């Protein structure tokens, strides 16, 4: 099922309950003192981060969400009840933008709760206005409107590593070999339609769909899913050793990455995949050619059919990530 990673909602906090005009009824008196109670406050509107990347699937069922209104005051100085708060659960990594003000809030920690909108205050009942010079106030005020607005919710997965490359480069196979992921792999392009996540030691790896030339203009699957690697600390650029022109493959992907904010500056490591499809000498030659032409080191040469190579790759990756974290 497709990963839902954006949605727009209209959200409102509760309106405050109205204050009321009421009078104490006493025997033999036409009108006693004022005893109209205050209204309750409107409920606040919260968002909460949960560890479920599919949570937006539930959220898109509705476009409007609101916290409960406060209840009006009543006689005998009774305060109206406060409206219930409302909490919208969103996947960890959600970025919520107020489309009217441009304000942005991000849910970056599991369980984090943020008050997005404040409920309106309850109005005052006439008892509130009683004073030495006014024993019979006729006044009560209405509850205040709750804050409200239109919000765009966008999910940006929080991962440590992003796997990028052309379709069929072996990205998902690598993710599966290294982590608990069991994502679909096949010998045709665009097998991966939505990002896959896996955990290697304590690091989260994100495998995203293949990119092709022109992806930024909508070719292939487009490039919108690149949002999911905007927060990773490193990018693993997978290039298949089966391919005729690995340098060109590299450049095509870099060009597409450069059209997405924040990604091109990330630390990138080249991984040569499918080493079993060439001779050892063949792999070394390609590695040297890439390193001289691009002036970049290849981090690993791997094949998912070679357990030792995968183990080495995993160890190297951990080393890189540890260094990366201490640099931060
Ligand atoms: N011989 C060999 N085949 C591999 C290796 N890694 C992946 N493959 C095969 O290459 C094909 C593509 O693998 P995927 O992991 O689906 O590639 P991908 O980069 O995720 O492709 P998209 O999701 O389409 O972008 C599959 O048929 C895999 O079985 C490898 O190390 N050696
Ligand atoms: Mg894939």
Short mmCIF file of C-alpha atoms and ligand atoms in Angstrom, two decimals:
data_model
loop_
_atom_site.label_atom_id
_atom_site.label_comp_id
_atom_site.label_asym_id
_atom_site.label_seq_id
_atom_site.Cartn_x
_atom_site.Cartn_y
_atom_site.Cartn_z
CA UNK A 1 0.00 0.00 0.00
CA UNK A 2 1.27 3.44 -0.86
CA UNK A 3 2.87 5.46 1.86
CA UNK A 4 0.78 8.53 2.57
CA UNK A 5 3.21 11.32 3.23
CA UNK A 6 1.19 14.51 3.01
CA UNK A 7 -2.22 15.91 3.79
CA UNK A 8 -3.85 19.27 4.44
CA UNK A 9 -6.31 19.80 7.26
CA UNK A 10 -8.40 22.55 8.74
CA UNK A 11 -7.89 22.46 12.49
CA UNK A 12 -9.50 24.39 15.29
CA UNK A 13 -9.24 24.58 19.02
CA UNK A 14 -12.51 24.78 20.95
CA UNK A 15 -14.41 28.00 21.38
CA UNK A 16 -14.86 29.24 24.94
CA UNK A 17 -18.29 28.71 26.50
CA UNK A 18 -20.41 31.84 27.03
CA UNK A 19 -20.87 33.45 30.40
CA UNK A 20 -24.54 33.82 31.37
CA UNK A 21 -26.83 36.26 33.14
CA UNK A 22 -28.69 34.56 36.01
CA UNK A 23 -30.16 35.75 39.29
CA UNK A 24 -30.25 34.25 42.69
CA UNK A 25 -33.85 33.51 43.56
CA UNK A 26 -34.66 34.36 47.14
CA UNK A 27 -38.00 34.21 48.85
CA UNK A 28 -39.85 37.52 49.01
CA UNK A 29 -37.32 39.26 46.75
CA UNK A 30 -38.14 39.98 43.10
CA UNK A 31 -34.52 39.68 42.08
CA UNK A 32 -31.59 38.42 44.13
CA UNK A 33 -27.90 38.90 43.44
CA UNK A 34 -26.27 37.95 40.15
CA UNK A 35 -25.11 34.35 40.00
CA UNK A 36 -24.55 33.67 36.30
CA UNK A 37 -21.45 31.49 35.95
CA UNK A 38 -18.50 31.78 33.59
CA UNK A 39 -18.19 29.67 30.48
CA UNK A 40 -15.60 26.88 30.31
CA UNK A 41 -12.47 27.19 28.19
CA UNK A 42 -12.35 25.66 24.74
CA UNK A 43 -10.19 22.55 24.37
CA UNK A 44 -6.65 22.93 23.03
CA UNK A 45 -5.49 21.23 19.84
CA UNK A 46 -2.36 19.07 20.11
CA UNK A 47 -0.26 17.04 17.74
CA UNK A 48 1.65 14.02 19.02
CA UNK A 49 4.47 12.01 17.41
CA UNK A 50 3.98 8.27 17.20
CA UNK A 51 6.30 5.64 15.78
CA UNK A 52 4.07 4.58 12.93
CA UNK A 53 4.96 5.79 9.46
CA UNK A 54 1.52 4.82 8.20
CA UNK A 55 -0.34 7.02 10.70
CA UNK A 56 -1.26 9.55 8.00
CA UNK A 57 -3.43 6.89 6.41
CA UNK A 58 -5.92 7.43 9.23
CA UNK A 59 -5.52 11.20 9.21
CA UNK A 60 -6.45 11.60 5.53
CA UNK A 61 -9.93 10.22 6.16
CA UNK A 62 -10.96 13.70 7.30
CA UNK A 63 -10.08 17.25 6.34
CA UNK A 64 -11.40 18.93 9.45
CA UNK A 65 -10.39 18.30 13.04
CA UNK A 66 -11.43 20.21 16.11
CA UNK A 67 -11.18 20.24 19.85
CA UNK A 68 -14.37 20.45 21.89
CA UNK A 69 -15.98 23.80 22.66
CA UNK A 70 -16.24 24.99 26.25
CA UNK A 71 -19.69 24.76 27.85
CA UNK A 72 -21.71 27.83 28.90
CA UNK A 73 -21.93 28.81 32.53
CA UNK A 74 -25.19 28.33 34.36
CA UNK A 75 -27.13 29.50 37.38
CA UNK A 76 -25.89 29.24 40.95
CA UNK A 77 -22.44 30.48 39.85
CA UNK A 78 -21.78 27.24 38.02
CA UNK A 79 -18.80 27.34 35.71
CA UNK A 80 -19.29 25.65 32.38
CA UNK A 81 -17.09 22.61 31.83
CA UNK A 82 -13.93 23.03 29.78
CA UNK A 83 -14.01 21.51 26.32
CA UNK A 84 -11.91 18.37 25.85
CA UNK A 85 -8.52 18.78 24.26
CA UNK A 86 -7.96 17.05 20.95
CA UNK A 87 -4.76 15.24 20.04
CA UNK A 88 -3.97 14.35 16.45
CA UNK A 89 -1.44 11.53 16.23
CA UNK A 90 1.06 11.99 13.44
CA UNK A 91 4.02 9.90 12.35
CA UNK A 92 7.34 10.80 13.87
CA UNK A 93 9.08 13.06 11.36
CA UNK A 94 5.98 15.06 10.44
CA UNK A 95 6.46 18.69 9.53
CA UNK A 96 3.35 20.79 10.06
CA UNK A 97 3.08 24.16 8.33
CA UNK A 98 0.45 26.74 9.11
CA UNK A 99 -0.53 27.78 5.59
CA UNK A 100 -1.77 31.19 6.71
CA UNK A 101 1.15 32.28 8.89
CA UNK A 102 3.92 30.13 7.44
CA UNK A 103 4.85 28.89 10.94
CA UNK A 104 6.41 25.44 10.92
CA UNK A 105 6.55 22.85 13.71
CA UNK A 106 8.32 19.51 13.49
CA UNK A 107 7.79 16.30 15.41
CA UNK A 108 11.29 14.92 15.78
CA UNK A 109 11.07 12.90 19.02
CA UNK A 110 8.93 9.86 19.70
CA UNK A 111 6.01 10.79 21.96
CA UNK A 112 6.60 14.52 21.56
CA UNK A 113 3.44 16.54 22.01
CA UNK A 114 3.03 20.09 20.77
CA UNK A 115 0.12 22.46 21.36
CA UNK A 116 -0.72 23.67 17.91
CA UNK A 117 -3.77 25.77 18.76
CA UNK A 118 -5.02 27.28 21.96
CA UNK A 119 -8.64 26.98 23.00
CA UNK A 120 -10.69 30.17 23.46
CA UNK A 121 -11.24 31.46 26.99
CA UNK A 122 -14.71 31.08 28.48
CA UNK A 123 -16.84 34.24 28.80
CA UNK A 124 -17.73 35.81 32.14
CA UNK A 125 -21.12 35.38 33.76
CA UNK A 126 -22.86 38.37 35.32
CA UNK A 127 -21.65 37.44 38.77
CA UNK A 128 -18.16 38.37 37.63
CA UNK A 129 -19.24 41.97 37.07
CA UNK A 130 -20.76 42.48 40.51
CA UNK A 131 -19.14 45.36 42.40
CA UNK A 132 -19.91 47.79 45.21
CA UNK A 133 -21.33 50.23 42.74
CA UNK A 134 -23.13 47.68 40.58
CA UNK A 135 -25.07 45.08 42.54
CA UNK A 136 -27.19 43.99 39.60
CA UNK A 137 -24.94 43.71 36.53
CA UNK A 138 -26.83 42.75 33.41
CA UNK A 139 -23.71 41.92 31.56
CA UNK A 140 -22.12 38.64 30.55
CA UNK A 141 -19.53 38.05 27.84
CA UNK A 142 -19.32 35.48 25.10
CA UNK A 143 -16.65 32.85 24.98
CA UNK A 144 -13.65 33.64 22.77
CA UNK A 145 -13.09 31.85 19.52
CA UNK A 146 -10.44 29.13 19.59
CA UNK A 147 -7.35 29.47 17.41
CA UNK A 148 -7.77 27.81 14.05
CA UNK A 149 -6.07 27.47 10.73
CA UNK A 150 -5.20 25.44 7.68
CA UNK A 151 -2.21 23.17 8.08
CA UNK A 152 -0.14 21.19 5.66
CA UNK A 153 1.28 18.01 7.13
CA UNK A 154 4.31 16.53 5.43
CA UNK A 155 6.10 13.41 6.54
CA UNK A 156 9.88 13.41 6.29
CA UNK A 157 11.17 10.11 7.52
CA UNK A 158 13.87 10.32 10.12
CA UNK A 159 16.69 7.99 9.10
CA UNK A 160 20.46 7.98 9.52
CA UNK A 161 21.27 6.67 6.09
CA UNK A 162 19.61 7.12 2.71
CA UNK A 163 20.18 4.64 -0.12
CA UNK A 164 19.99 6.25 -3.54
CA UNK A 165 20.73 5.16 -7.06
CA UNK A 166 19.28 4.21 -10.41
CA UNK A 167 16.46 1.66 -10.54
CA UNK A 168 17.78 -1.90 -10.23
CA UNK A 169 21.03 -0.79 -8.61
CA UNK A 170 20.37 -3.22 -5.77
CA UNK A 171 19.38 -0.71 -3.08
CA UNK A 172 16.56 -2.73 -1.58
CA UNK A 173 18.61 -5.92 -1.75
CA UNK A 174 21.31 -4.22 0.31
CA UNK A 175 18.77 -2.98 2.83
CA UNK A 176 17.37 -6.49 3.18
CA UNK A 177 20.81 -8.07 3.48
CA UNK A 178 21.83 -5.71 6.24
CA UNK A 179 18.67 -5.17 8.23
CA UNK A 180 15.44 -6.74 9.43
CA UNK A 181 13.68 -5.39 6.35
CA UNK A 182 11.99 -7.81 4.00
CA UNK A 183 11.12 -5.42 1.22
CA UNK A 184 10.30 -6.40 -2.32
CA UNK A 185 13.18 -6.95 -4.72
CA UNK A 186 12.85 -7.70 -8.44
CA UNK A 187 14.80 -7.58 -11.67
CA UNK A 188 12.83 -4.74 -13.20
CA UNK A 189 13.10 -1.00 -12.60
CA UNK A 190 10.89 0.77 -10.05
CA UNK A 191 10.26 -2.21 -7.84
CA UNK A 192 10.33 0.09 -4.85
CA UNK A 193 7.42 2.51 -5.01
CA UNK A 194 7.57 3.78 -1.43
CA UNK A 195 10.49 4.16 0.92
CA UNK A 196 11.50 1.13 2.98
CA UNK A 197 13.06 1.38 6.40
CA UNK A 198 15.35 -1.04 8.17
CA UNK A 199 17.43 -0.97 11.34
CA UNK A 200 21.10 -1.93 11.38
CA UNK A 201 22.41 -1.90 14.93
CA UNK A 202 20.79 1.29 16.17
CA UNK A 203 20.84 3.07 12.85
CA UNK A 204 17.84 3.52 10.60
CA UNK A 205 18.40 3.00 6.89
CA UNK A 206 15.97 4.34 4.32
CA UNK A 207 15.79 2.80 0.86
CA UNK A 208 13.99 5.04 -1.57
CA UNK A 209 12.67 4.41 -5.09
CA UNK A 210 15.10 4.57 -8.01
CA UNK A 211 15.81 7.90 -9.66
CA UNK A 212 16.27 8.41 -13.39
CA UNK A 213 17.34 11.30 -15.53
CA UNK A 214 14.59 13.91 -15.47
CA UNK A 215 13.08 12.61 -12.20
CA UNK A 216 13.01 16.20 -10.93
CA UNK A 217 10.70 16.99 -13.87
CA UNK A 218 8.45 14.07 -13.07
CA UNK A 219 10.08 11.30 -15.11
CA UNK A 220 9.85 7.78 -13.70
CA UNK A 221 8.45 8.06 -10.19
CA UNK A 222 9.45 11.71 -9.88
CA UNK A 223 11.63 12.85 -7.02
CA UNK A 224 9.20 13.91 -4.31
CA UNK A 225 10.22 10.98 -2.13
CA UNK A 226 13.64 12.61 -1.76
CA UNK A 227 12.01 14.50 1.11
CA UNK A 228 12.47 11.31 3.09
CA UNK A 229 16.24 11.56 2.99
CA UNK A 230 16.50 15.28 3.71
CA UNK A 231 17.20 14.47 7.34
CA UNK A 232 19.69 11.64 6.98
CA UNK A 233 23.28 12.23 8.00
CA UNK A 234 24.77 10.29 5.08
CA UNK A 235 23.80 9.11 1.66
CA UNK A 236 24.91 5.82 0.17
CA UNK A 237 25.03 6.10 -3.57
CA UNK A 238 24.66 2.63 -5.07
CA UNK A 239 26.08 1.94 -8.50
CA UNK A 240 25.77 -1.49 -10.08
CA UNK A 241 28.94 -3.05 -11.47
CA UNK A 242 26.76 -4.64 -14.15
CA UNK A 243 26.37 -1.28 -15.82
CA UNK A 244 28.32 -0.12 -18.86
CA UNK A 245 29.04 3.40 -17.74
CA UNK A 246 29.14 3.76 -13.94
CA UNK A 247 30.48 7.32 -14.11
CA UNK A 248 27.56 8.44 -16.21
CA UNK A 249 25.20 6.62 -13.82
CA UNK A 250 26.77 8.52 -10.96
CA UNK A 251 26.43 11.89 -12.68
CA UNK A 252 22.78 11.29 -13.59
CA UNK A 253 21.87 10.71 -9.96
CA UNK A 254 23.93 13.64 -8.68
CA UNK A 255 22.15 15.92 -11.11
CA UNK A 256 18.76 14.83 -9.82
CA UNK A 257 19.86 15.14 -6.19
CA UNK A 258 21.09 18.66 -6.88
CA UNK A 259 17.55 19.79 -7.65
CA UNK A 260 16.40 18.96 -4.12
CA UNK A 261 17.21 21.32 -1.28
CA UNK A 262 19.61 20.10 1.41
CA UNK A 263 20.49 16.77 -0.16
CA UNK A 264 23.35 17.59 -2.45
CA UNK A 265 25.47 18.94 0.43
CA UNK A 266 25.13 15.75 2.44
CA UNK A 267 28.06 13.46 2.92
CA UNK A 268 27.89 10.86 0.20
CA UNK A 269 29.60 7.48 -0.09
CA UNK A 270 29.77 5.35 -3.20
CA UNK A 271 28.88 1.68 -2.94
CA UNK A 272 29.58 -0.58 -5.90
CA UNK A 273 26.97 -3.33 -5.97
CA UNK A 274 26.58 -6.74 -7.61
CA UNK A 275 30.30 -7.50 -7.48
CA UNK A 276 29.52 -11.16 -8.27
CA UNK A 277 28.61 -10.13 -11.82
CA UNK A 278 32.18 -9.13 -12.68
CA UNK A 279 35.62 -10.62 -12.00
CA UNK A 280 37.61 -9.40 -9.02
CA UNK A 281 39.97 -7.67 -11.42
CA UNK A 282 37.03 -6.15 -13.29
CA UNK A 283 35.62 -4.72 -10.05
CA UNK A 284 39.00 -3.27 -9.06
CA UNK A 285 39.43 -1.61 -12.43
CA UNK A 286 36.04 0.03 -12.22
CA UNK A 287 36.72 1.13 -8.67
CA UNK A 288 40.03 2.75 -9.70
CA UNK A 289 38.42 4.40 -12.68
CA UNK A 290 35.65 5.86 -10.53
CA UNK A 291 38.02 7.04 -7.84
CA UNK A 292 40.32 8.78 -10.32
CA UNK A 293 37.59 10.31 -12.45
CA UNK A 294 35.35 11.48 -9.66
CA UNK A 295 38.08 12.07 -7.12
CA UNK A 296 35.99 10.26 -4.55
CA UNK A 297 36.66 7.10 -2.59
CA UNK A 298 34.48 4.06 -3.00
CA UNK A 299 33.37 2.98 0.47
CA UNK A 300 32.51 -0.64 -0.30
CA UNK A 301 32.31 -3.15 -3.09
CA UNK A 302 29.54 -5.62 -2.29
CA UNK A 303 27.38 -8.44 -3.47
CA UNK A 304 24.35 -9.65 -1.58
CA UNK A 305 25.47 -13.16 -2.52
CA UNK A 306 28.68 -12.71 -0.55
CA UNK A 307 28.13 -12.81 3.23
CA UNK A 308 31.67 -11.67 4.03
CA UNK A 309 31.36 -8.64 1.77
CA UNK A 310 28.06 -7.71 3.39
CA UNK A 311 29.56 -8.09 6.86
CA UNK A 312 32.52 -5.87 5.86
CA UNK A 313 30.19 -3.34 4.36
CA UNK A 314 28.13 -3.28 7.58
CA UNK A 315 31.23 -2.78 9.74
CA UNK A 316 32.50 0.02 7.51
CA UNK A 317 29.11 1.70 7.58
CA UNK A 318 28.99 1.64 11.36
CA UNK A 319 32.45 3.19 11.52
CA UNK A 320 31.41 5.95 9.16
CA UNK A 321 28.23 6.66 11.09
CA UNK A 322 30.05 6.78 14.42
CA UNK A 323 32.50 9.32 13.00
CA UNK A 324 29.64 11.26 11.52
CA UNK A 325 27.84 11.46 14.86
CA UNK A 326 30.90 12.59 16.78
CA UNK A 327 31.51 15.30 14.20
CA UNK A 328 28.05 16.72 14.76
N1 LIG B 1 23.76 -10.91 -9.00
C1 LIG B 1 23.31 -10.01 -8.14
N2 LIG B 1 22.06 -9.54 -8.29
C2 LIG B 1 21.65 -8.62 -7.40
C3 LIG B 1 22.47 -8.14 -6.35
N3 LIG B 1 21.79 -7.21 -5.65
C4 LIG B 1 20.58 -7.13 -6.25
N4 LIG B 1 20.49 -7.95 -7.31
C5 LIG B 1 19.35 -8.14 -8.22
O1 LIG B 1 19.12 -6.94 -8.91
C6 LIG B 1 17.73 -6.72 -9.12
C7 LIG B 1 17.32 -5.37 -8.55
O2 LIG B 1 17.48 -5.39 -7.14
P1 LIG B 1 16.70 -4.40 -6.18
O3 LIG B 1 17.28 -4.56 -4.84
O4 LIG B 1 15.24 -4.58 -6.34
O5 LIG B 1 17.13 -3.01 -6.84
P2 LIG B 1 16.65 -1.54 -6.43
O6 LIG B 1 17.83 -0.65 -6.59
O7 LIG B 1 16.00 -1.54 -5.11
O8 LIG B 1 15.62 -1.25 -7.60
P3 LIG B 1 14.34 -0.22 -7.59
O9 LIG B 1 13.56 -0.47 -6.35
O10 LIG B 1 13.62 -0.57 -8.83
O11 LIG B 1 14.94 1.15 -7.65
C8 LIG B 1 17.04 -7.90 -8.45
O12 LIG B 1 16.76 -8.87 -9.42
C9 LIG B 1 18.07 -8.42 -7.47
O13 LIG B 1 17.92 -9.79 -7.19
C10 LIG B 1 23.78 -8.69 -6.22
O14 LIG B 1 24.58 -8.36 -5.33
N5 LIG B 1 24.15 -9.62 -7.14
MG1 LIG B 2 14.17 -1.09 -4.57
#
